[in-house]
XYZ file of C-alpha atoms in Angstrom:
494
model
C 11.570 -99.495 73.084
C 8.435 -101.959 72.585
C 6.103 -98.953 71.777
C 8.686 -97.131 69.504
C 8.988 -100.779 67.688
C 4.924 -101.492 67.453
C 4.742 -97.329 66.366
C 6.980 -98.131 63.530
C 5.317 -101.714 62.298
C 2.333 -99.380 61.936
C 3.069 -97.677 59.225
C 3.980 -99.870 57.079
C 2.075 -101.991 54.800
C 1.294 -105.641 54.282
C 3.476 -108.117 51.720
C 2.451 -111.103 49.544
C 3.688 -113.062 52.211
C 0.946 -114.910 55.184
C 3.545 -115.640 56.892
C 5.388 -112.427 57.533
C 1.396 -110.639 57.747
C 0.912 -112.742 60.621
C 4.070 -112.692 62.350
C 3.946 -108.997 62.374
C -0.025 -108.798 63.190
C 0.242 -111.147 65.818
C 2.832 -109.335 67.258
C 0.966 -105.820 67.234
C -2.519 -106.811 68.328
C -0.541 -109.610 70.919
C -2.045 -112.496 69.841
C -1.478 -115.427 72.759
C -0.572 -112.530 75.116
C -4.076 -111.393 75.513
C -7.029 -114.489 75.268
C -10.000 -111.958 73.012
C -7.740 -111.448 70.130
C -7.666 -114.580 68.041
C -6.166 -115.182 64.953
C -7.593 -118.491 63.111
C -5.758 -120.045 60.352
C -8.104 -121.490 57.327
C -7.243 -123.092 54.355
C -10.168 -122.383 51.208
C -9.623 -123.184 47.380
C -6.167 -124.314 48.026
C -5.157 -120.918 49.892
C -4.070 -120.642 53.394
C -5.718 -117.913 55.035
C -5.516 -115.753 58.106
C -8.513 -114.576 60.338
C -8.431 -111.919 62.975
C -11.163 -111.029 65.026
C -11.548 -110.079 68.945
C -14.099 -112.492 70.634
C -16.905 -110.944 72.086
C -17.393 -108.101 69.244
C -17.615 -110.473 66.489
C -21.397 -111.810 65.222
C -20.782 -115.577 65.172
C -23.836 -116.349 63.162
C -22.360 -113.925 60.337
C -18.915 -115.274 60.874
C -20.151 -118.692 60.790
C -22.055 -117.422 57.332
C -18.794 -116.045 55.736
C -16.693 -118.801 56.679
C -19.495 -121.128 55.034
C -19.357 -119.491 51.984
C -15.580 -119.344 51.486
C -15.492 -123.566 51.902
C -17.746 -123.698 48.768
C -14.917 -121.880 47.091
C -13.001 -124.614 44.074
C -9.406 -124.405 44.055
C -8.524 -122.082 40.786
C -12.310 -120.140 41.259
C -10.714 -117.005 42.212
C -8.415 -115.947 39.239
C -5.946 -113.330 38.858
C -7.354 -110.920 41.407
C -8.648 -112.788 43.980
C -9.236 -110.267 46.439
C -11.335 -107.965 44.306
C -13.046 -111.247 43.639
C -14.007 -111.633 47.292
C -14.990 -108.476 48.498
C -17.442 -108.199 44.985
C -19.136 -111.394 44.889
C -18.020 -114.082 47.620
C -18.201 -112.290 50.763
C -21.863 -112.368 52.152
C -22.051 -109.544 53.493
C -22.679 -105.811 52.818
C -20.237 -103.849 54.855
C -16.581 -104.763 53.441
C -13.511 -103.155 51.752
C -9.924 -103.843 51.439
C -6.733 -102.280 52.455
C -3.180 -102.865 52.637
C -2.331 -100.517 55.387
C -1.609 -102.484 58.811
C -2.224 -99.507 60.592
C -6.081 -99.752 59.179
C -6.181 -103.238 59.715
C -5.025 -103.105 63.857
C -7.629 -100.130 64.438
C -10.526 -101.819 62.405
C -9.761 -105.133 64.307
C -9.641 -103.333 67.577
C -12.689 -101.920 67.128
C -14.717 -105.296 66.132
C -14.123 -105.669 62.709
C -13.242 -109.192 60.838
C -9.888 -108.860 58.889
C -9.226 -111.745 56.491
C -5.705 -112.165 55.173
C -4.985 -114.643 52.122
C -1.300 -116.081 51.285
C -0.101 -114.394 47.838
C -1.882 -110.702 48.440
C -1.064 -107.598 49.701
C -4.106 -106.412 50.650
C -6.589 -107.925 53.690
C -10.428 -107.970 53.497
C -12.175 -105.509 56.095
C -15.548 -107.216 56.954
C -17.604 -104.845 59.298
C -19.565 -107.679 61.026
C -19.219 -106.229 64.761
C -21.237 -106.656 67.318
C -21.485 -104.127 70.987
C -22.314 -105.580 74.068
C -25.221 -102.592 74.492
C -28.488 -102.051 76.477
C -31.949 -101.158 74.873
C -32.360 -97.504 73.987
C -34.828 -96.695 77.579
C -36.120 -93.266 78.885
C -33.380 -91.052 79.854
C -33.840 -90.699 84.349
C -32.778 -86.951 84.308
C -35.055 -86.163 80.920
C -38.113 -87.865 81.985
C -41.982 -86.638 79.891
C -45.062 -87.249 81.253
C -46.178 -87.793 77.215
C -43.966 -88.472 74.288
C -41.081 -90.516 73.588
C -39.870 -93.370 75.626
C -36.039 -94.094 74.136
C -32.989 -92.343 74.650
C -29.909 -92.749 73.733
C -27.287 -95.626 74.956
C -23.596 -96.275 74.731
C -23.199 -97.731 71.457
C -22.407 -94.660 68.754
C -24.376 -96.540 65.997
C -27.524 -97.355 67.637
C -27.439 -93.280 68.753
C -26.794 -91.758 65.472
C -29.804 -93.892 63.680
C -31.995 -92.743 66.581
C -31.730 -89.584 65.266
C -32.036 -90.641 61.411
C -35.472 -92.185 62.421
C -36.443 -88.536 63.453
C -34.779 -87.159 60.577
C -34.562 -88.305 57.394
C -32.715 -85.151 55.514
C -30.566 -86.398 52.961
C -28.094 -83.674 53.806
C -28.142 -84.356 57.665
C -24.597 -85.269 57.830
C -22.460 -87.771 59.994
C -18.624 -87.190 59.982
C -16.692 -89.531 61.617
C -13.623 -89.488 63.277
C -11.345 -91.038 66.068
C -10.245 -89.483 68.895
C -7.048 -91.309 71.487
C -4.035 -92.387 70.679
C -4.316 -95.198 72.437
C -8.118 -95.616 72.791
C -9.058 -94.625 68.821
C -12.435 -93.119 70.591
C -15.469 -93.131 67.619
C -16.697 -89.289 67.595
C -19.197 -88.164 65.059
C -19.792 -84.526 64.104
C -23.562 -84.400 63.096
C -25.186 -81.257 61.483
C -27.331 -80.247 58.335
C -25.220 -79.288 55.658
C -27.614 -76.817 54.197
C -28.467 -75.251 57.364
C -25.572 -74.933 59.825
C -22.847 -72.208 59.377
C -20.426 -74.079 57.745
C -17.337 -72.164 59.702
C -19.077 -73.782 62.917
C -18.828 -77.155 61.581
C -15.059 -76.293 60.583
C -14.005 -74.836 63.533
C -15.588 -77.921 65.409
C -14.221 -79.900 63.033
C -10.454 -78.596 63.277
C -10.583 -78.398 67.146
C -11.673 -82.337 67.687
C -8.882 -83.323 65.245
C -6.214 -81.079 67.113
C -6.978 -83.114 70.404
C -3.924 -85.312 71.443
C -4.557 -87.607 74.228
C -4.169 -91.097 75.221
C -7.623 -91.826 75.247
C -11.138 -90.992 76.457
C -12.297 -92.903 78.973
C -14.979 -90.466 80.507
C -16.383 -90.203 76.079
C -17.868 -87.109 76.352
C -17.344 -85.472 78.924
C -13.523 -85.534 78.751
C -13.857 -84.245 75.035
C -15.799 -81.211 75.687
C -12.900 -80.387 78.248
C -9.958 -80.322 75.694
C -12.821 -78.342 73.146
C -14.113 -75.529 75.058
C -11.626 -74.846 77.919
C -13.659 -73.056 80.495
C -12.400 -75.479 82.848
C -12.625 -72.981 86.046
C -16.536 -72.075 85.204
C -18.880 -74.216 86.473
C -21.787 -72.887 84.352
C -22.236 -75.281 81.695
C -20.675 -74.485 77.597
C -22.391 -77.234 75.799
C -25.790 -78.679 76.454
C -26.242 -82.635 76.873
C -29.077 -84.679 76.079
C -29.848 -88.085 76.133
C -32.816 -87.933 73.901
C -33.240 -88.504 70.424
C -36.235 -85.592 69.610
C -34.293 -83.020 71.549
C -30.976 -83.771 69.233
C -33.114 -83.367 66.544
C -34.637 -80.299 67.371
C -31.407 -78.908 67.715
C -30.136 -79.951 64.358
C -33.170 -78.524 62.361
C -32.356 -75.087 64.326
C -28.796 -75.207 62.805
C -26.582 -76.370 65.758
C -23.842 -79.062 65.374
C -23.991 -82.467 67.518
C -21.089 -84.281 68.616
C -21.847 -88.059 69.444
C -19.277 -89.898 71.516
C -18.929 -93.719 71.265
C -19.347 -95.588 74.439
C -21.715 -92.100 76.099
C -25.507 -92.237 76.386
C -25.100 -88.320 76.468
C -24.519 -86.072 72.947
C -23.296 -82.815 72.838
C -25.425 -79.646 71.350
C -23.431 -76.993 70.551
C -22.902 -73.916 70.019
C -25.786 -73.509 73.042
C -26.745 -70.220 75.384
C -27.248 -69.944 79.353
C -31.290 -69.856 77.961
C -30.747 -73.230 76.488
C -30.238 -74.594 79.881
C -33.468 -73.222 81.186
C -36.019 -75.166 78.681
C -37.736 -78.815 78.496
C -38.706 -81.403 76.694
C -42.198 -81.783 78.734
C -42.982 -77.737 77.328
C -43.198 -79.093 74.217
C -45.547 -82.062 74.676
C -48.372 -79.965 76.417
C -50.398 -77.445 75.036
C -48.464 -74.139 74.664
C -50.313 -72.181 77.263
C -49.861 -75.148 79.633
C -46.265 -75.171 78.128
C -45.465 -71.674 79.177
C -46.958 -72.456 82.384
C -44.617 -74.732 83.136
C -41.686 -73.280 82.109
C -42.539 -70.246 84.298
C -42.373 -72.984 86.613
C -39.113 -73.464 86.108
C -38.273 -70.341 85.794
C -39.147 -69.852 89.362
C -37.783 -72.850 91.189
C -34.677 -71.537 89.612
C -34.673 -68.034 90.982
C -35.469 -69.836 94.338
C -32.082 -71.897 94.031
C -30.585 -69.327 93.491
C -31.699 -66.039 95.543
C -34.542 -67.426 98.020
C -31.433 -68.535 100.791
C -28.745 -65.833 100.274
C -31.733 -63.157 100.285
C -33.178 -64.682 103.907
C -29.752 -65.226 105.187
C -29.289 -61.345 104.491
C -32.710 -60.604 106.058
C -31.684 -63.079 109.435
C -28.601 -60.797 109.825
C -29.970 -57.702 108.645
C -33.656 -57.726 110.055
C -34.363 -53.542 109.239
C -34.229 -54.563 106.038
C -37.622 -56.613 105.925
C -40.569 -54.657 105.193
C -43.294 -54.008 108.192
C -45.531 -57.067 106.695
C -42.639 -59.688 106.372
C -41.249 -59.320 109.663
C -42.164 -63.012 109.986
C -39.949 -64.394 107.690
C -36.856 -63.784 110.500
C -35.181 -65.822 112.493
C -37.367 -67.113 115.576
C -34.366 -68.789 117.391
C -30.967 -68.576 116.069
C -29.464 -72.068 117.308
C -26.087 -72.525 119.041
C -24.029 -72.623 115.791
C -23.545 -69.373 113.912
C -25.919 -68.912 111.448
C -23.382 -68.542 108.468
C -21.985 -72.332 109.823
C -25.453 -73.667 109.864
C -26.373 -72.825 105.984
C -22.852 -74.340 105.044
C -23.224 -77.480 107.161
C -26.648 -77.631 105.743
C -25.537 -77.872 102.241
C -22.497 -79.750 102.302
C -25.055 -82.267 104.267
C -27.443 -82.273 101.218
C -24.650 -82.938 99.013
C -23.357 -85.859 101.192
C -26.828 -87.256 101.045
C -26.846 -86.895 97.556
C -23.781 -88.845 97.176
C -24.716 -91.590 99.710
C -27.868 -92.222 97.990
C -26.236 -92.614 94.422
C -23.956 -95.342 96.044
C -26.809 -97.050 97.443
C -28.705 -99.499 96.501
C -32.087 -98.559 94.614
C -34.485 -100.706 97.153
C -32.867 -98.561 99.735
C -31.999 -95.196 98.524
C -35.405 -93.667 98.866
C -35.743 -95.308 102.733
C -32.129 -93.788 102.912
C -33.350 -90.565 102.220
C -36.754 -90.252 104.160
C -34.499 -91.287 107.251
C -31.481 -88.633 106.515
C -33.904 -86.174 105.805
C -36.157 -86.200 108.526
C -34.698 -87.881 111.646
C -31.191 -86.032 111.229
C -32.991 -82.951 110.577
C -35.341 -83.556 113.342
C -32.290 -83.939 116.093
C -30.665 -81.268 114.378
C -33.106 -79.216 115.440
C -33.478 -80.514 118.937
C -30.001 -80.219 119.712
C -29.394 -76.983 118.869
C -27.263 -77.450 115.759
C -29.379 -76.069 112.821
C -32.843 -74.226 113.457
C -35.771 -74.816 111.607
C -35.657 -71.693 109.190
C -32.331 -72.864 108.162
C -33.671 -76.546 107.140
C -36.917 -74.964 105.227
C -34.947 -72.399 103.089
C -31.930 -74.851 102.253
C -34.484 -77.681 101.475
C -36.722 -74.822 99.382
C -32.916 -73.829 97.677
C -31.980 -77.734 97.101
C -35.641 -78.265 95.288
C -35.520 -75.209 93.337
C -31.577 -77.272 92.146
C -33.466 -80.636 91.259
C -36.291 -78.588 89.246
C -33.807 -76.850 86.846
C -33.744 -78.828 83.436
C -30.264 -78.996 83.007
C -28.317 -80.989 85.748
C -25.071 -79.075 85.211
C -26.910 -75.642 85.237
C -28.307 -77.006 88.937
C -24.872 -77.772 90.240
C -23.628 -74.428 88.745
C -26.252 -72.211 90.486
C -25.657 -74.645 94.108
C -22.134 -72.830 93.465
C -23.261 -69.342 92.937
C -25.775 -69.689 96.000
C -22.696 -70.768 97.777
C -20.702 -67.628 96.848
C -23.468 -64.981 97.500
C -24.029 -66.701 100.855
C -20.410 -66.308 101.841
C -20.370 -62.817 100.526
C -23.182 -62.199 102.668
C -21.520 -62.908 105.305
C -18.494 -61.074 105.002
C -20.312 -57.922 103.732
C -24.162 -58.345 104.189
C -25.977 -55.958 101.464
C -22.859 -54.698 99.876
C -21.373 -58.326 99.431
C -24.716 -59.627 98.103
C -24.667 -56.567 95.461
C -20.982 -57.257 94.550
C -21.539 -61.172 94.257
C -24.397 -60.293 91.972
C -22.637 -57.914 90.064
C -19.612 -60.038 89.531
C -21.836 -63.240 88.779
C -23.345 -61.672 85.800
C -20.454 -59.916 84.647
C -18.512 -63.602 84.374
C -21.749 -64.894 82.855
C -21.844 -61.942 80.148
C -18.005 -62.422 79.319
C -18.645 -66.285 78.423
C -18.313 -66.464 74.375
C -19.011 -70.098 72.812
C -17.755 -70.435 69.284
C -18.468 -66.611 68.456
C -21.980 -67.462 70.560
C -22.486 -64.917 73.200
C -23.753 -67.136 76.277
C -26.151 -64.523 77.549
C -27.958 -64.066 74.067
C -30.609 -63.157 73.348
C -30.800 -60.519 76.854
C -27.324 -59.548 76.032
C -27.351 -58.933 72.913
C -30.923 -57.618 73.288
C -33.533 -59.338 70.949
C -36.935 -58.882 71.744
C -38.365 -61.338 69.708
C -35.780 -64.075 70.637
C -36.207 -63.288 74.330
C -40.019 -63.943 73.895
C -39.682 -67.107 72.757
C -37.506 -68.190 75.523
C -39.994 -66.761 77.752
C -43.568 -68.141 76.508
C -43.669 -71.793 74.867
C -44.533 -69.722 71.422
C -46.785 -72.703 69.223
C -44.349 -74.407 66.753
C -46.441 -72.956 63.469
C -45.416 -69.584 65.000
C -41.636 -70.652 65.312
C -40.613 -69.966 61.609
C -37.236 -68.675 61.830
C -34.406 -70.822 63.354
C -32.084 -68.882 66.146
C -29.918 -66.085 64.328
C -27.438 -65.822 67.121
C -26.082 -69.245 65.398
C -26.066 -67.550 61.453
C -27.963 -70.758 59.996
C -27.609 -71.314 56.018
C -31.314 -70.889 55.964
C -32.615 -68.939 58.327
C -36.145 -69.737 57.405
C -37.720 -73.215 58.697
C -41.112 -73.368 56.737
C -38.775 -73.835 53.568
C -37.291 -76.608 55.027
């Protein structure tokens, strides 16, 4: 009955009367009920006013500016139109409108504006004089460079979007904003370059984020993507995060829209590929033969998450299948624990030591892991549990995880190692050969916003796949990706 009640005192719109403002403000944004949302009564030029403001997002020094100003004001000074009066030439400061919706007014309160309210006028003053609790803008831990850039993104949406207008400073780069939560009124910001990104990308973005109805989200970006994309049962990842300024902007100039969440250090690129998952900001700050070097790298601590354990586990069960001159690479002693049980135990233990070192503290989590890792391993051994080819291939498989670029991509292959190995075991050759068969079948199926994920292998592109193989030298890269139809396809126009 409350809700219905505050739903309808929403939509409707202030009188001429302070008192009746207040009464139903107060009773909205529960002033007295809850001890950051204050409502000070003032008294300038012979008007009583009304100030609301939620402690903690307001900037006292500006507050204490405004409020300054308004006591110089002489009782008749404002005229016929005081309000217009205010917001054009007594209000110090540069960010302020006015608005008679109370809707407007709860929302802009909520999220840190001042709202000034005068006895007489329908209309309240919207000064945007907020202030986030936020940290300083420091190197993303999971995007770390040897060379370049040292700031990243942080939780606050403003300080995040003019990160990327220091790196950019296109007078059609575009930031839409919008609100997300019915409850929560989430900040989201569609970012792209009007002249450059397909503009039914942006709308189809565009439509989808304004279709979502929720509560609120509490998770920012994360819980966004999930009501965008929908591909909730495939762990490979649809959109590619980043938490640093120069890769957002990369990915703007190439004609991809951002979505920036307010309260997430992480932004969304979109629409991206399974290829965009594979590359690094370090490539880029090296020479491009050492580039390419290194993303070969990559390229092949990947493969070894993903194939180096399923393909010995097949070659333990299966040993006519090694070649004369890899007979070696068997199993010496096979343990007391099936082999099958050993690799599963193994890897649910690396992802339990994973966790445990997350939750502990920093000064310990590295002594936490030397000790899991090699006196656990150690008795493992001794007893009989796991053997020793079991712990060098799963710790070979976990490294290859921590080397991929893209944290979700690492998690997603740990899941497709798990399959092939289980397949394996039901099936030995034939089940790895279906697993494989059915993993890139699923993978070649994914479509994101009319972007096939498996682009630019399927649909062939010779020149595309190139790129993603060798670190080509950026005077070389002169045409942005055509899989994503940019306005202008051609970068050296700009």
């Amino acid at each position: 009955m409350e809700e219905a009640q505050n739903k309808a005192n929403m939509q409707v719109r202030l009188t001429d009367s302070l008192a009746n403002n207040t009464t139903l403000l107060n009773e909205i944004l529960g002033v007295k009920k809850s001890f950051d949302v204050i409502c000070r009564k003032l008294h300038y030029a012979g008007h009583p006013f009304a100030l609301y403001f939620v402690d903690g997002f307001a900037k006292d020094d500006i507050l204490n500016l405004i409020m300054e100003d308004l006591a110089h004001l002489r009782p008749g000074e404002l005229g016929k139109q005081p309000i217009k009066k205010l917001v054009e030439n007594k209000v110090a400061y540069l960010e302020v409108e006015s608005t008679d919706k109370v809707e407007k007014i709860v929302i802009s309160v909520l999220s840190g504006q001042l709202a000034l309210l005068m006895d007489g006028q329908s209309e309240a003053i919207l000064i945007d004089a907020r202030s986030y609790p936020a940290r300083g803008p420091e190197e993303p831990d999971i995007e770390r460079v040897v060379r370049g850039a040292r700031d990243g993104f942080v939780e606050t949406l403003i300080f995040n979007t003019a990160l990327t207008r220091r790196r950019l400073r296109d007078p059609s780069l575009r930031m839409e904003h919008m609100q997300v939560g019915k409850r929560s009124q989430t900040d989201v910001v569609l970012a792209y370059i009007e002249d450059v990104a397909d503009p039914s990308l942006v709308n189809q973005l565009r439509d989808k984020i304004k279709k979502v109805m929720v509560d609120g989200l509490p998770m920012g970006e994360k819980s966004l993507e999930e009501f965008l994309f929908r591909h909730h049962w495939n762990p490979y990842p649809i959109v590619r995060f980043t938490e640093r300024p120069d890769v957002a902007a990369v990915h703007l100039l190439e004609g991809h829209v951002l979505i920036y969440v307010d309260t997430s250090p992480s932004v969304m690129i979109t629409p991206t590929t399974f290829f965009h998952h594979v590359q690094h900001a370090e490539e880029y700050r090296q020479k491009p033969s050492v580039g390419a070097f290194l993303r070969w790298v990559r390229f092949f601590a990947m493969f070894t998450s993903l194939f180096v354990l399923p393909l010995w586990y097949l070659f333990a069960i299966e040993p006519h299948l090694l070649p004369e001159g890899l007979q070696f690479l068997g199993l010496k002693k096979s343990g007391e624990v099936p082999l099958l049980g050993q690799i599963v135990f193994a890897e649910i233990g690396i992802e339990v030591l994973r966790m445990a070192s997350i939750h502990t503290p920093s000064p310990l989590a590295t002594a936490l892991g030397l000790v899991a890792a090699i006196l656990l391993g150690e008795i493992a051994v001794d007893v009989g549990l796991l053997s020793s080819e079991v712990i060098l291939y799963v710790a070979v498989a976990v490294i290859g995880t921590f080397a991929t670029p893209s944290y979700e991509m690492g998690l997603a292959n740990k899941l497709t190692r798990l399959w092939l190995i289980i397949l394996i075991g039901l099936f030995k050759l034939p089940g790895l050969v279906i697993g494989l068969l059915i993993w890139f079948f699923l993978l070649m199926r994914i479509n994101v916003l009319g972007t096939p994920y498996m682009w630019p292998l399927l649909p062939f592109n010779a020149k595309a796949l190139w790129d993603v193989l060798v670190r080509t030298p950026m005077p070389m890269k002169t045409k942005r990706p055509s899989v994503i139809s940019p306005q202008d396809p051609d970068r050296r126009s700009g």
